[in-house]
Structures are given as C-alpha cells and as structure tokens.
Amino acid sequence: MKLATFRRNAGPDELGAVIEGERIVPLGALARDMIDLIARWSDLEGEARRLAGAAAGALPLSEVRLLAPIPRPGKVMAIGLNYADHIAETGAATPAHQIWFSKQINAVTGPFDPVEIPRASRFVDYEAELVAIVGARGRQVAREAAPAAVFGYCVGDDVSERYWQNRTPQWVLGKSFDTHAPFGPWITTADEVGDPHVLGIRGIVNGETRQDSNTRHLVFNVWDQIAELTQVMTLEPGDVIYTGTPGGVGAAMKPPRPLQAGDRVRIEIDKLGAIENTFEPQP
Ligand code: MN
C-alpha cells in the first residue's frame, strides 16, 4: 500500500491511500494521523485496504498537496558515509562503526515543497537516500528481527549545508536547517517493497543525473542500522531513518557545485516514486 498525508486547499491534514499511482483515496477518520495509523496498523490494515479498494471519494493527486508522510515524527536519525563510492569521493576512511547524527524535526518538509537556501549558508548540497519508517516500538532489536520493525519506505533528500557540517566535528547543525529533510512522496509499505536492498536510487539536479546507484551498495544495510540504533534508543512508530547517500554529491564535484536558488532536485527510488524540491532563498 501507498499511504500519504495530504491537504486539499486550506483544509486540515488528511490521511490517504494512493492508488494507480495517480489518485488518492481519503481514509477519513481511520486514524488521527500517520503515526497513529502506523502504531495501530495491525488493527486498521484491513479497513485501510477496504477503503483503498472501494476508492470512494478518490481525488487526482494533482488536486491535493502531499505533505511529508509524517509531518512531525518523533525523531529523524541519519547515517553518514554508508556507500563505498560516497566514502571514496569524500576522501574519508571506511568507518569501522556506523556514524549517526540526527536531523531536527523542524527540518521535515513535504516532497514537493520549496527547500531553503539559508541566509547563513555557504554550500547547500543534496543527498539521495532511501528512508525507512519504523513500524514497531522496539529496543535491542536483533538484525534478524529488524525487517519486522520496519513499516515502510520513502524517498528522501538529506539536504546538507557543507560549511556548517564540516567546520565542527559534530554534523547536527549542518544537517538540521529548517526544510532540509524533505521525504515522501508517500510511504510504500514494506510488504509491497519486498527486499529494500535491491532498489535503484537516483539524484537529479535540473535534469542532470548526478547520483545513480542501488541500495545493494549500502555498507551497513537497513537491518544493521536498526540493530545498532536500538542498542542505544527505543525506536517508535513513525520514527524516520535516512540510510545514507551514494556518490555524486555536489561537494565532491570538480569543481564543487553548491545548489543555487532556482535549482530543482529530484530524487527517485525504484518502487517508491520520486520527490522534487525547488531550492529558494530563506524568506
Ligand atoms: Mn546523508
């Protein structure tokens, strides 16, 4: 299933099921919001599928605004240096341990919303990433149990401000500017994705393909990541995990190419769809 959070005109946030890739079926009062839907999925899945199948009140996607599927997740975690070609292009050594940082909740924005070039920024960059959405609350989740802890997957851009990222050892500020965590366009449930480690992933700037890889090249795969994180923290329904970016970021180009106002960044992942954001100066 493909589950989205959307608005029509100035209306409230609504939950919907995307069908045929081009229409959205409102799910009404099925759940309060996406986190509630995920948390109670075992009780609500049947009704969600019935509503999607009946397609009552279906709207063309072109008539709604898709928001981030989870507009206010409990947390957004992201792993760095997790594709060999990206590690090579940064000149870093292959990490012995998973390198984790968080993106702050205010960074979350919609799959087609504008992304800010902050007033304080010097070098804004894109990172095409597979995003995993946590389904089940869990601590000490073993690798073998990790697949059952994932609700579904999205397309994400781990937008990064390289000057702020690299001027201190800690990356959090450079990764956490407002609007710098777009993801979506909807959550494709794990059953529909199957193996998440065989998906083509592309980052495209103004029509030019800059990143073109496959999730099979993840150094630490999604299961490794969940096992590592849950040694530290409880993962909760609707938590968001950015799983790393392949080579081809702007900072590694020769010469380096920061994003400019007006640039359009499209991220595509097989089976999951695409997001596309225009970069605009911070108001
Ligand atoms: Mn990243």
Coordinates of C-alpha atoms and ligand atoms in Angstrom, one line a residue:
M1 CA 0.0 0.0 0.0
K2 CA 1.0 3.6 -0.5
L3 CA 0.0 5.9 2.4
A4 CA 0.2 9.6 2.3
T5 CA -0.6 12.7 4.3
F6 CA -2.2 15.4 2.2
R7 CA -4.2 18.6 2.3
R8 CA -6.8 19.9 -0.1
N9 CA -6.8 23.7 -0.4
A10 CA -6.5 25.1 3.1
G11 CA -8.1 22.1 4.7
P12 CA -6.6 20.0 7.6
D13 CA -4.0 17.3 7.2
E14 CA -5.7 14.1 6.0
L15 CA -4.6 10.5 5.5
G16 CA -4.9 8.9 2.1
A17 CA -4.1 5.8 0.1
V18 CA -2.5 6.4 -3.3
I19 CA -3.9 4.1 -5.9
E20 CA -2.9 3.5 -9.5
G21 CA 0.0 6.0 -8.9
E22 CA -2.2 8.9 -9.7
R23 CA -5.2 9.1 -7.4
I24 CA -5.6 9.4 -3.6
V25 CA -8.4 7.9 -1.6
P26 CA -9.1 9.8 1.7
L27 CA -9.0 7.5 4.7
G28 CA -11.3 9.7 6.7
A29 CA -11.3 9.1 10.5
L30 CA -9.5 5.8 10.2
A31 CA -6.7 7.2 12.4
R32 CA -5.7 10.6 13.9
D33 CA -2.6 10.9 11.9
M34 CA 0.1 8.7 10.2
I35 CA 1.9 7.9 13.5
D36 CA -1.4 6.7 15.0
L37 CA -2.1 4.7 11.8
I38 CA 1.3 3.0 12.0
A39 CA 1.0 2.3 15.7
R40 CA -2.4 0.7 15.3
W41 CA -1.7 -0.9 11.8
S42 CA -2.4 -4.4 12.9
D43 CA -5.9 -3.4 13.8
L44 CA -6.5 -0.9 11.0
E45 CA -4.8 -2.5 8.0
G46 CA -7.9 -4.4 6.9
E47 CA -10.1 -1.4 6.9
A48 CA -7.5 0.7 5.2
R49 CA -7.3 -1.8 2.4
R50 CA -11.0 -2.0 2.1
L51 CA -11.3 1.8 1.8
A52 CA -8.5 2.0 -0.8
G53 CA -10.1 -0.8 -2.8
A54 CA -13.5 0.9 -2.7
A55 CA -11.9 4.2 -3.8
A56 CA -14.8 6.3 -2.6
G57 CA -14.1 10.0 -3.0
A58 CA -10.8 9.4 -4.8
L59 CA -9.1 12.6 -6.0
P60 CA -6.5 13.2 -8.6
L61 CA -3.1 13.6 -7.0
S62 CA -2.8 16.8 -9.0
E63 CA -5.6 18.3 -6.9
V64 CA -4.0 17.8 -3.5
R65 CA -0.8 18.9 -1.8
L66 CA 1.2 16.0 -0.5
L67 CA 2.9 16.7 2.9
A68 CA 5.7 14.8 4.4
P69 CA 4.0 11.4 5.2
I70 CA 4.9 12.0 8.8
P71 CA 4.9 15.8 9.3
R72 CA 6.1 15.6 12.9
P73 CA 8.0 12.4 13.5
G74 CA 9.3 11.6 17.0
K75 CA 12.8 11.5 15.7
V76 CA 14.8 11.6 12.5
M77 CA 18.1 9.7 12.5
A78 CA 20.6 9.6 9.7
I79 CA 23.7 7.6 9.0
G80 CA 26.8 9.1 7.3
L81 CA 29.4 7.6 4.9
N82 CA 27.4 4.5 4.1
Y83 CA 28.1 3.9 0.4
A84 CA 31.6 3.0 -0.7
D85 CA 31.6 5.4 -3.7
H86 CA 30.5 8.3 -1.5
I87 CA 33.1 7.4 1.2
A88 CA 35.8 7.5 -1.6
E89 CA 34.6 10.8 -3.0
T90 CA 34.8 12.5 0.4
G91 CA 38.3 11.2 1.0
A92 CA 37.2 9.7 4.3
A93 CA 38.3 6.3 5.6
T94 CA 35.7 3.5 5.6
P95 CA 34.2 3.8 9.1
A96 CA 34.6 0.9 11.5
H97 CA 31.4 1.9 13.2
Q98 CA 28.1 3.3 12.0
I99 CA 28.2 7.2 12.1
W100 CA 24.9 8.5 13.3
F101 CA 23.5 12.0 13.6
S102 CA 20.0 13.4 13.9
K103 CA 18.1 15.9 11.8
Q104 CA 15.9 18.1 13.8
I105 CA 12.1 17.8 13.5
N106 CA 11.8 21.3 12.1
A107 CA 13.8 20.2 9.1
V108 CA 11.0 18.0 7.9
T109 CA 9.1 19.3 4.8
G110 CA 7.0 18.0 2.0
P111 CA 8.1 16.0 -1.0
F112 CA 7.3 18.9 -3.4
D113 CA 7.8 21.9 -1.1
P114 CA 10.4 24.5 -1.5
V115 CA 13.7 23.9 0.4
E116 CA 15.5 26.9 1.8
I117 CA 19.0 28.1 0.9
P118 CA 19.6 29.6 4.4
R119 CA 20.8 33.1 4.9
A120 CA 23.7 31.7 6.9
S121 CA 24.7 29.1 4.3
R122 CA 27.7 28.9 2.0
F123 CA 27.2 25.5 0.4
V124 CA 23.9 23.7 0.2
D125 CA 24.0 20.1 -1.1
Y126 CA 21.7 17.2 -1.9
E127 CA 21.9 13.6 -0.8
A128 CA 19.6 11.0 -2.4
E129 CA 18.6 8.5 0.3
L130 CA 16.3 5.5 1.0
V131 CA 14.3 6.4 4.1
A132 CA 13.0 3.7 6.4
I133 CA 9.9 4.3 8.5
V134 CA 9.8 2.5 11.8
G135 CA 6.7 0.4 12.5
A136 CA 7.0 -1.3 15.8
R137 CA 8.3 0.1 19.1
G138 CA 11.5 -1.7 19.9
R139 CA 14.7 -1.8 21.9
Q140 CA 17.6 -4.3 21.4
V141 CA 16.1 -5.4 18.0
A142 CA 18.4 -8.1 16.6
R143 CA 19.3 -8.0 12.9
E144 CA 17.1 -11.0 12.2
A145 CA 14.1 -9.2 13.8
A146 CA 14.7 -5.9 12.1
P147 CA 12.6 -6.5 9.0
A148 CA 9.5 -6.8 11.2
A149 CA 10.3 -3.5 12.8
V150 CA 10.0 -1.6 9.5
F151 CA 6.6 -0.2 8.4
G152 CA 7.7 1.0 5.0
Y153 CA 9.9 3.1 2.9
C154 CA 10.1 6.6 1.4
V155 CA 12.3 8.7 -0.9
G156 CA 14.4 11.3 1.0
D157 CA 16.9 14.1 0.4
D158 CA 19.3 14.5 3.3
V159 CA 19.9 18.1 2.4
S160 CA 23.2 19.2 3.9
E161 CA 24.9 22.5 4.5
R162 CA 28.6 21.5 4.0
Y163 CA 30.2 24.6 5.5
W164 CA 28.3 24.1 8.8
Q165 CA 28.6 20.3 8.6
N166 CA 32.4 20.4 8.3
R167 CA 33.5 23.3 10.4
T168 CA 33.0 21.3 13.6
P169 CA 33.3 17.6 14.3
Q170 CA 29.6 17.3 15.0
W171 CA 27.4 17.3 11.9
V172 CA 24.0 18.0 13.5
L173 CA 23.7 21.8 12.7
G174 CA 24.8 21.3 9.1
K175 CA 22.2 18.7 8.7
S176 CA 19.3 20.4 10.5
F177 CA 18.5 23.7 8.8
D178 CA 14.7 24.2 8.6
T179 CA 13.2 22.4 5.5
H180 CA 16.4 20.3 5.0
A181 CA 14.6 16.9 5.5
P182 CA 12.1 16.5 2.6
F183 CA 10.8 13.0 2.2
G184 CA 7.8 11.2 0.6
P185 CA 6.0 11.3 -1.7
W186 CA 4.2 8.6 0.4
I187 CA 5.1 5.6 2.5
T188 CA 5.2 2.4 0.5
T189 CA 4.5 -0.4 2.9
A190 CA 7.3 -3.0 3.5
D191 CA 5.2 -5.9 2.1
E192 CA 4.9 -4.0 -1.2
V193 CA 8.6 -3.2 -1.4
G194 CA 10.0 -6.6 -0.5
D195 CA 13.8 -6.5 -0.3
P196 CA 14.8 -2.9 0.3
H197 CA 18.4 -3.7 -0.7
V198 CA 17.9 -4.0 -4.5
L199 CA 16.5 -0.6 -5.4
G200 CA 17.9 1.7 -8.0
I201 CA 18.4 5.2 -6.5
R202 CA 19.0 8.4 -8.4
G203 CA 19.7 12.1 -7.6
I204 CA 18.9 14.5 -10.4
V205 CA 19.7 18.2 -10.5
N206 CA 17.9 20.4 -13.1
G207 CA 17.5 17.2 -15.2
E208 CA 21.2 16.1 -14.9
T209 CA 21.7 12.8 -13.2
R210 CA 24.3 13.3 -10.6
Q211 CA 23.7 10.2 -8.4
D212 CA 22.9 6.8 -9.9
S213 CA 23.3 3.8 -7.7
N214 CA 21.5 0.9 -6.0
T215 CA 20.7 0.2 -2.3
R216 CA 22.6 -3.1 -2.7
H217 CA 25.7 -0.9 -2.2
L218 CA 24.8 0.2 1.3
V219 CA 27.8 -0.5 3.6
F220 CA 25.6 -1.1 6.7
N221 CA 22.2 -2.2 5.5
V222 CA 18.8 -1.3 7.0
W223 CA 18.8 -4.3 9.3
D224 CA 22.3 -3.5 10.6
Q225 CA 21.2 0.1 11.2
I226 CA 18.1 -0.8 13.3
A227 CA 20.2 -3.3 15.3
E228 CA 22.8 -0.6 16.0
L229 CA 20.3 2.2 16.9
T230 CA 18.2 0.1 19.2
Q231 CA 21.2 -0.8 21.3
V232 CA 21.0 2.9 22.2
M233 CA 17.5 4.1 21.9
T234 CA 13.9 2.8 21.6
L235 CA 12.6 3.2 18.1
E236 CA 9.0 4.2 17.9
P237 CA 6.2 4.0 15.3
G238 CA 6.8 6.7 12.7
D239 CA 10.4 7.4 13.5
V240 CA 12.4 8.2 10.3
I241 CA 15.7 6.8 9.3
Y242 CA 17.8 8.2 6.5
T243 CA 20.0 5.3 5.4
G244 CA 22.9 7.1 3.6
T245 CA 23.7 8.5 0.2
P246 CA 25.7 7.1 -2.8
G247 CA 28.4 9.0 -4.6
G248 CA 27.8 12.1 -6.8
V249 CA 27.1 14.9 -4.3
G250 CA 27.8 18.4 -5.3
A251 CA 30.6 18.9 -2.7
A252 CA 32.6 16.1 -4.4
M253 CA 32.4 17.5 -8.0
K254 CA 35.4 19.1 -9.5
P255 CA 35.0 22.0 -9.0
P256 CA 32.4 21.6 -6.2
R257 CA 29.0 22.8 -7.2
P258 CA 26.7 24.1 -4.4
L259 CA 23.0 24.3 -5.1
Q260 CA 21.7 27.7 -6.2
A261 CA 18.4 29.4 -5.9
G262 CA 16.0 28.0 -8.5
D263 CA 17.7 24.6 -8.7
R264 CA 15.3 21.7 -8.9
V265 CA 16.5 18.5 -7.1
R266 CA 14.6 15.3 -7.9
I267 CA 15.3 12.1 -6.0
E268 CA 13.9 8.8 -7.4
I269 CA 13.9 5.3 -6.0
D270 CA 12.6 2.2 -7.7
K271 CA 9.1 1.2 -6.4
L272 CA 8.9 4.2 -4.1
G273 CA 8.3 7.1 -6.5
A274 CA 10.1 10.4 -6.5
I275 CA 10.3 13.7 -4.7
E276 CA 11.2 17.0 -6.3
N277 CA 12.1 20.2 -4.4
T278 CA 13.0 23.7 -5.7
F279 CA 15.6 25.5 -3.7
E280 CA 14.7 29.0 -2.8
P281 CA 16.4 31.7 -0.6
Q282 CA 15.3 31.7 3.0
P283 CA 12.5 34.2 3.4
Ligands
MN1 MN 23.2 11.5 4.3

